[in-house]
mmCIF file of C-alpha atoms in Angstrom:
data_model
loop_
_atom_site.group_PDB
_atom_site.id
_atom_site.type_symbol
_atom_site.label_atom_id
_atom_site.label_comp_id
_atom_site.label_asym_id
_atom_site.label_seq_id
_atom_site.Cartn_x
_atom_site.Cartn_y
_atom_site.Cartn_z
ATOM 1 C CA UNK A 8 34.966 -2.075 17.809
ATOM 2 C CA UNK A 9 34.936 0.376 14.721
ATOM 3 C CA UNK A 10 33.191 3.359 15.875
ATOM 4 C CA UNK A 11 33.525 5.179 12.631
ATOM 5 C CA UNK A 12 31.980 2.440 10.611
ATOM 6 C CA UNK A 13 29.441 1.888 13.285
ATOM 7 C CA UNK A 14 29.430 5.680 13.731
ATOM 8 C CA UNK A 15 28.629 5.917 9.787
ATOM 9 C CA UNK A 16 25.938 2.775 9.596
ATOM 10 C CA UNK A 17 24.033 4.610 12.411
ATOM 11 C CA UNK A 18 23.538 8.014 10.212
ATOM 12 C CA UNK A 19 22.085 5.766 7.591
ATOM 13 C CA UNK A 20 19.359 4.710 10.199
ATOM 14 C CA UNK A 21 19.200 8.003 10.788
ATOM 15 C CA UNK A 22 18.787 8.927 7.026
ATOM 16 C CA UNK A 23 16.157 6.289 6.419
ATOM 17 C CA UNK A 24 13.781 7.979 9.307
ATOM 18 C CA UNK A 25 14.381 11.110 7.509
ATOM 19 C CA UNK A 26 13.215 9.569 4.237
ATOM 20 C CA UNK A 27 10.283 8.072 5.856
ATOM 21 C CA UNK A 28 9.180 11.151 6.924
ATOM 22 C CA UNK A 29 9.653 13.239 3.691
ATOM 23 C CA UNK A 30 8.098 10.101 2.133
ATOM 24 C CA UNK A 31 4.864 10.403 4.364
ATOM 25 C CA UNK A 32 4.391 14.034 3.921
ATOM 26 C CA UNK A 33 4.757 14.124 0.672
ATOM 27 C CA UNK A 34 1.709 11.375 0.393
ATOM 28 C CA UNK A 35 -0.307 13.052 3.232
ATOM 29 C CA UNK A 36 -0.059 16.779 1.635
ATOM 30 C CA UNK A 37 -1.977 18.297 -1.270
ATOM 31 C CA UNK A 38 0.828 20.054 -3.386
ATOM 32 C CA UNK A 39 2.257 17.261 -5.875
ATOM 33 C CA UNK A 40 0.211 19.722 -8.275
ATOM 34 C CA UNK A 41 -0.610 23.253 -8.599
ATOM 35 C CA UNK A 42 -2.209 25.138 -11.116
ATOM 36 C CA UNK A 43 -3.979 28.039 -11.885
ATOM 37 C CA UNK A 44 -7.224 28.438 -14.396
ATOM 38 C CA UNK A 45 -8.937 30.761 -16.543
ATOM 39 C CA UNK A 46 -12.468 30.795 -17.129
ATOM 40 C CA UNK A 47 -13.064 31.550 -20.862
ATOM 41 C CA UNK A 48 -16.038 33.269 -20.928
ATOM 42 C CA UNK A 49 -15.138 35.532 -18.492
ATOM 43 C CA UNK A 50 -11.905 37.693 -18.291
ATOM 44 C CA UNK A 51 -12.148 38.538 -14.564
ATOM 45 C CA UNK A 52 -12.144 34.890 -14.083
ATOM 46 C CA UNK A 53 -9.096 33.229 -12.037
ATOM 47 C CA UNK A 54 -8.474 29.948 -10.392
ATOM 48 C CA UNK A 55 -6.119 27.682 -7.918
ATOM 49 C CA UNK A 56 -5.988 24.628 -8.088
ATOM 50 C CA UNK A 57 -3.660 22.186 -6.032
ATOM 51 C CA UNK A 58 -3.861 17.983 -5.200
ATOM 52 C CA UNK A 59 -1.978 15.612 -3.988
ATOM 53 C CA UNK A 60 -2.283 11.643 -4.587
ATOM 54 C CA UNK A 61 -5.847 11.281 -3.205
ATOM 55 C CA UNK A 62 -7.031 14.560 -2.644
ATOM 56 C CA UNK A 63 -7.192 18.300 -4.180
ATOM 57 C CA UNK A 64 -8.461 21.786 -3.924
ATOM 58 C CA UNK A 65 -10.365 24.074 -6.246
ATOM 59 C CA UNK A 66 -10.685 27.645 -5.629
ATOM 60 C CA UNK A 67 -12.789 29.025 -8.429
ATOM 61 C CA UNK A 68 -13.898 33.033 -9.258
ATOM 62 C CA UNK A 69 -15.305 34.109 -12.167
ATOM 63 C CA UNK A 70 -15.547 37.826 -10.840
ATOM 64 C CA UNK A 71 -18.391 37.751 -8.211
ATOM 65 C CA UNK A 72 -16.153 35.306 -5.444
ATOM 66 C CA UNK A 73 -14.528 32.663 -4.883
ATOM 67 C CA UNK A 74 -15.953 29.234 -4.460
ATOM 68 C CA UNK A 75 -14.059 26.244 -2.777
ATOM 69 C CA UNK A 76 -14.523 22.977 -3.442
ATOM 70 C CA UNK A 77 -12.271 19.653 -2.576
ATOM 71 C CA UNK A 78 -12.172 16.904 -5.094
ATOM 72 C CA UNK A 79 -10.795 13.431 -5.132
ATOM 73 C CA UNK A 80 -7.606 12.213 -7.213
ATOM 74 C CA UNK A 81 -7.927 10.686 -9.664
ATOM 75 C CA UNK A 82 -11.882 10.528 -10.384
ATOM 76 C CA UNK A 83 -12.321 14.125 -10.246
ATOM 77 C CA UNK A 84 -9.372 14.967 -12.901
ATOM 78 C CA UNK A 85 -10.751 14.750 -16.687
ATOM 79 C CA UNK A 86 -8.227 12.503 -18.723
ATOM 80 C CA UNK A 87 -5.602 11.472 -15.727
ATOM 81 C CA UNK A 88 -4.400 8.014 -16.652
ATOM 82 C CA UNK A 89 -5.188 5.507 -13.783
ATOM 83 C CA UNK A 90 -2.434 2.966 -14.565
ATOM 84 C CA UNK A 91 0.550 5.682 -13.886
ATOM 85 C CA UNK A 92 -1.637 7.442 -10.921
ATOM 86 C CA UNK A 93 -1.842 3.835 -9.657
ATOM 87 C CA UNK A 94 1.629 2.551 -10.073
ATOM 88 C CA UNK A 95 3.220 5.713 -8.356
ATOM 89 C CA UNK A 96 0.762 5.278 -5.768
ATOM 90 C CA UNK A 97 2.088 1.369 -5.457
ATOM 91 C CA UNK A 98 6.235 2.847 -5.709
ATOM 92 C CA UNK A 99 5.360 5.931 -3.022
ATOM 93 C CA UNK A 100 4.082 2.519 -0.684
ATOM 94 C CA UNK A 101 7.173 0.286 -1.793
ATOM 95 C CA UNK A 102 9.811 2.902 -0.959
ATOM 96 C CA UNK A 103 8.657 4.242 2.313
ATOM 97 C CA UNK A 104 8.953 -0.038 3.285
ATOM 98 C CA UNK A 105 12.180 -0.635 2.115
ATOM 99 C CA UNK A 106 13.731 2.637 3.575
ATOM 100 C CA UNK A 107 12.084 1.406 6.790
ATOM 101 C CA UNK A 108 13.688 -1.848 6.223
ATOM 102 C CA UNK A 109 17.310 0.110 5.449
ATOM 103 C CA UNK A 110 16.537 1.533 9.000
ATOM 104 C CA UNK A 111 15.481 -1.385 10.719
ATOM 105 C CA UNK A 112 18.973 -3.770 9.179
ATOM 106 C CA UNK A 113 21.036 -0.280 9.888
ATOM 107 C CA UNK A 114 20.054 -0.490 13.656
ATOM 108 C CA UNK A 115 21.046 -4.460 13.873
ATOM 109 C CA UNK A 116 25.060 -3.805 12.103
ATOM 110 C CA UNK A 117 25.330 -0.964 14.260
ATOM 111 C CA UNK A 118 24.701 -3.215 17.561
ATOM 112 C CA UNK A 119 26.479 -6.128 15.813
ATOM 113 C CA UNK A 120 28.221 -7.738 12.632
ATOM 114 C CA UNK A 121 25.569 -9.800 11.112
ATOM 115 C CA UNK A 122 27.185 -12.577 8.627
ATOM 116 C CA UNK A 123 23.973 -13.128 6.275
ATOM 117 C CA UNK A 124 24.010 -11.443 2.861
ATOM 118 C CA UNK A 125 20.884 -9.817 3.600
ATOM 119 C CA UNK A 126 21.040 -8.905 6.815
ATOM 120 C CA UNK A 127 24.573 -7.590 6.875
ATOM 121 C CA UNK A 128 26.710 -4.479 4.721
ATOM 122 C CA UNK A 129 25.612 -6.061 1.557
ATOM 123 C CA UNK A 130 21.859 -6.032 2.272
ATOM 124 C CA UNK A 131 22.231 -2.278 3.887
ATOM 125 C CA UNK A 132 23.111 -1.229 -0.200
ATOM 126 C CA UNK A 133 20.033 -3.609 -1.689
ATOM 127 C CA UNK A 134 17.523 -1.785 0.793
ATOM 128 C CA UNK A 135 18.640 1.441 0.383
ATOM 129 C CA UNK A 136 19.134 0.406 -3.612
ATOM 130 C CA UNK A 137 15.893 -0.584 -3.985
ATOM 131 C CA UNK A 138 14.396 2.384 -2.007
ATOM 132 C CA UNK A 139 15.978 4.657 -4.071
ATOM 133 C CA UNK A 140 14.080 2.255 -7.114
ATOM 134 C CA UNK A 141 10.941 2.883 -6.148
ATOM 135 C CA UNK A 142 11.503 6.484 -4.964
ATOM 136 C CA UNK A 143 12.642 7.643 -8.449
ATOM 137 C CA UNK A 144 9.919 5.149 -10.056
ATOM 138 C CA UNK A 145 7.237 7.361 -8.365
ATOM 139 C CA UNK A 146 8.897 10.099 -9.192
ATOM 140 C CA UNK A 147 9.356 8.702 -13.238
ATOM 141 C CA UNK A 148 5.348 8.349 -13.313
ATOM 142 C CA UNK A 149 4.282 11.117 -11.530
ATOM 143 C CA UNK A 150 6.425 13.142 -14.168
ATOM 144 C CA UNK A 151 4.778 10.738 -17.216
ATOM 145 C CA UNK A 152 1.618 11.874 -15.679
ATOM 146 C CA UNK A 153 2.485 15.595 -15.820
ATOM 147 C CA UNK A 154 3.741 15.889 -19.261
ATOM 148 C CA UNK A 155 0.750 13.491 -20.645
ATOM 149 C CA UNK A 156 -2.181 14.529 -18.901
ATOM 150 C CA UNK A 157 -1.637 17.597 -15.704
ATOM 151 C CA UNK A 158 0.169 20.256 -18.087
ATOM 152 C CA UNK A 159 -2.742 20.507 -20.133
ATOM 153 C CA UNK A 160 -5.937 19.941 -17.641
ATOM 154 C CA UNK A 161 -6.314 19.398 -14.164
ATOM 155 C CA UNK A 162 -9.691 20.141 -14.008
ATOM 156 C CA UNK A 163 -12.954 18.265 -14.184
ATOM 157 C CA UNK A 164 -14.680 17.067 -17.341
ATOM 158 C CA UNK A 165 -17.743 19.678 -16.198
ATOM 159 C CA UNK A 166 -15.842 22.710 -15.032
ATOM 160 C CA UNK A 167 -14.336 22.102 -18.869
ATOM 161 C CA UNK A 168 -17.215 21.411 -20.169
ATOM 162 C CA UNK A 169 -20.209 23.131 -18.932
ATOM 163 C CA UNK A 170 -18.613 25.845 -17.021
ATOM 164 C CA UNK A 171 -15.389 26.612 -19.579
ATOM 165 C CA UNK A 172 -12.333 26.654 -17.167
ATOM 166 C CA UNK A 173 -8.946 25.852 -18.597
ATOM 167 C CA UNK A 174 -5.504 25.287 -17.021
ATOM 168 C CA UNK A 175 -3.613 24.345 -20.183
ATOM 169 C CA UNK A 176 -0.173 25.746 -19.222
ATOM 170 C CA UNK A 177 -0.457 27.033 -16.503
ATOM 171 C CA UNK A 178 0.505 23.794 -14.160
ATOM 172 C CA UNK A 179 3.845 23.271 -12.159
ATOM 173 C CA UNK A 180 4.756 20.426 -9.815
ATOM 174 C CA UNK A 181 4.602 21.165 -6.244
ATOM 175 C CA UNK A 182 6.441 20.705 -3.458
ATOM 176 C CA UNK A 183 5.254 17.523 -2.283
ATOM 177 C CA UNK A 184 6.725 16.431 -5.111
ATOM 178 C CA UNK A 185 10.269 17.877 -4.521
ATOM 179 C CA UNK A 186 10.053 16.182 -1.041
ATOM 180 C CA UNK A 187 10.358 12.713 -2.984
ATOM 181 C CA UNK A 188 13.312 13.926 -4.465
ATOM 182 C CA UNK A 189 14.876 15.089 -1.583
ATOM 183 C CA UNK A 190 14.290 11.069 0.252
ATOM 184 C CA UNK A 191 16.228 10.064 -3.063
ATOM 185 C CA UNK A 192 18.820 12.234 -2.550
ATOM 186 C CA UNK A 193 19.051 11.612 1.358
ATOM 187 C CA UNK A 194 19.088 7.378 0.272
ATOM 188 C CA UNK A 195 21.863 8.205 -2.118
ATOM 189 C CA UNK A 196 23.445 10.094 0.977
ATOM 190 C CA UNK A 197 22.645 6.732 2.953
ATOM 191 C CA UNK A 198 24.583 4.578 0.525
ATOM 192 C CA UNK A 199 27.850 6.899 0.616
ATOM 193 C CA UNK A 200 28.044 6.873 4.580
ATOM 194 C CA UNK A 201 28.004 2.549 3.969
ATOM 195 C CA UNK A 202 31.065 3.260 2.126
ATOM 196 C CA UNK A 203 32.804 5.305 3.458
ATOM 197 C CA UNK A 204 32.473 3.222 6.922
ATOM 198 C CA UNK A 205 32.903 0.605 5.637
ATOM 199 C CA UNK A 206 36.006 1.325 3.648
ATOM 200 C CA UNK A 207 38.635 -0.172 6.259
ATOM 201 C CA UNK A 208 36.732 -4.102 5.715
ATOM 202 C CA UNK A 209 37.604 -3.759 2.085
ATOM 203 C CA UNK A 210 41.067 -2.598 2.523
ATOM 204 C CA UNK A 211 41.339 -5.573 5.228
ATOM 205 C CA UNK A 212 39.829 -8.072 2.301
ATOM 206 C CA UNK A 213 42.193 -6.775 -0.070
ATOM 207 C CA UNK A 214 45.423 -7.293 1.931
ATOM 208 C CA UNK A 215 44.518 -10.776 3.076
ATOM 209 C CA UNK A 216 45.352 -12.435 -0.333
ATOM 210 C CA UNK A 217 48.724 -10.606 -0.402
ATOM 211 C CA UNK A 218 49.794 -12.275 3.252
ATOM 212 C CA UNK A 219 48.613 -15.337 2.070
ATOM 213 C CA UNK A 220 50.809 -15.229 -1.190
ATOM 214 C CA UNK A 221 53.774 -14.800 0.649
ATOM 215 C CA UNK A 222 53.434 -17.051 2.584
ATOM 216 C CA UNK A 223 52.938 -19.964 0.517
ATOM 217 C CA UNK A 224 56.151 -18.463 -1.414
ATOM 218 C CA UNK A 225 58.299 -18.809 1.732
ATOM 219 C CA UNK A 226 57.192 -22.776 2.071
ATOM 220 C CA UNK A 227 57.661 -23.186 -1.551
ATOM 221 C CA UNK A 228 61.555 -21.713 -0.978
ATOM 222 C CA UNK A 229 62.320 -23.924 2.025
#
């Protein structure tokens, strides 16, 4: 048995649970988004806002206290487009299944040596390949979203309207978001440990061809 290969498919089961979990805090935690906000009419205004996928929180205080309110994401967010909120929504789902399915296929070559293309090395680098897809797809929209719509408002079409808060520049991405960049990172970590443990099966494939060579050479001679 290889240990080191086995050794080096295990991490990546390892890596894939790590993913999940980044994956699943960063859609259970409010912080893809947060802001702050000025209320024009009044300059000892201020505001914080932060949201996640589905959910947010407004603290507003236009100089006599602050007032909390939770909202829900998209709805409550003048302008956001609902195709891209959608879609990364849809990618976030997609990528926390296939790394579970890079973890599941990682556990089964580390116990044995399946021989089907999807089950075996190959189909370790399509799971983790198409993890890292979706992963950097959700990533790709939520950024579309930012630079279309969340730079320049992330609040409601009344607090704009009737009540004259803005947050035009002054929105960042938050760290739920950099926890779906670290899962990519960790899958592309995933992919390198495949391999590198797997490195001794190529030179093996490699140096098969060359025996064989020979070895019709030698008949060919006699």
């Amino acid at each position: 048995m290889n240990f080191y290969k086995h050794g080096m498919i295990f991490a990546t089961f390892l890596g894939s649970c790590l993913c999940i979990g980044l994956l699943a805090a960063a859609l259970g935690t409010k912080y893809w988004t947060i802001s702050s906000a000025v209320n024009l009419k009044s300059p000892k205004s201020d505001g914080k806002i932060h949201f996640g996928l589905f959910r947010g929180e407004k603290n507003l205080n236009v100089g006599i206290g602050w007032r909390a309110q939770r909202f829900e994401v998209p709805k409550d967010i003048e302008g956001m487009i609902y195709a891209v909120w959608f879609g990364t929504v849809v990618c976030m789902a997609l990528g926390i299944l296939f790394s579970a399915t890079a973890a599941i296929f990682a556990v089964i070559n580390t116990a044995s040596t399946p021989i089907s293309f999807l089950t075996g090395i190959s189909g370790l680098y399509i799971w983790n390949c198409l993890a890292i897809t979706f992963q950097g797809s959700a990533l790709g929209l939520w950024l579309l979203q930012y630079y279309k719509r969340l730079r320049y408002n992330v609040m409601s079409a009344e607090d704009r309207t009737d009540f004259s808060w803005t947050s035009e520049g002054k929105t960042d991405l938050g760290f739920s978001f950099w926890l779906v960049v670290a899962a990519v990172i960790v899958q592309f970590v995933n992919i390198i440990f495949i391999f590198s443990g797997t490195k001794e099966m190529r030179l093996k494939k490699n140096v098969k061809p060359i025996i064989e060579e020979k070895g019709n050479g030698a008949i060919m001679l006699y």
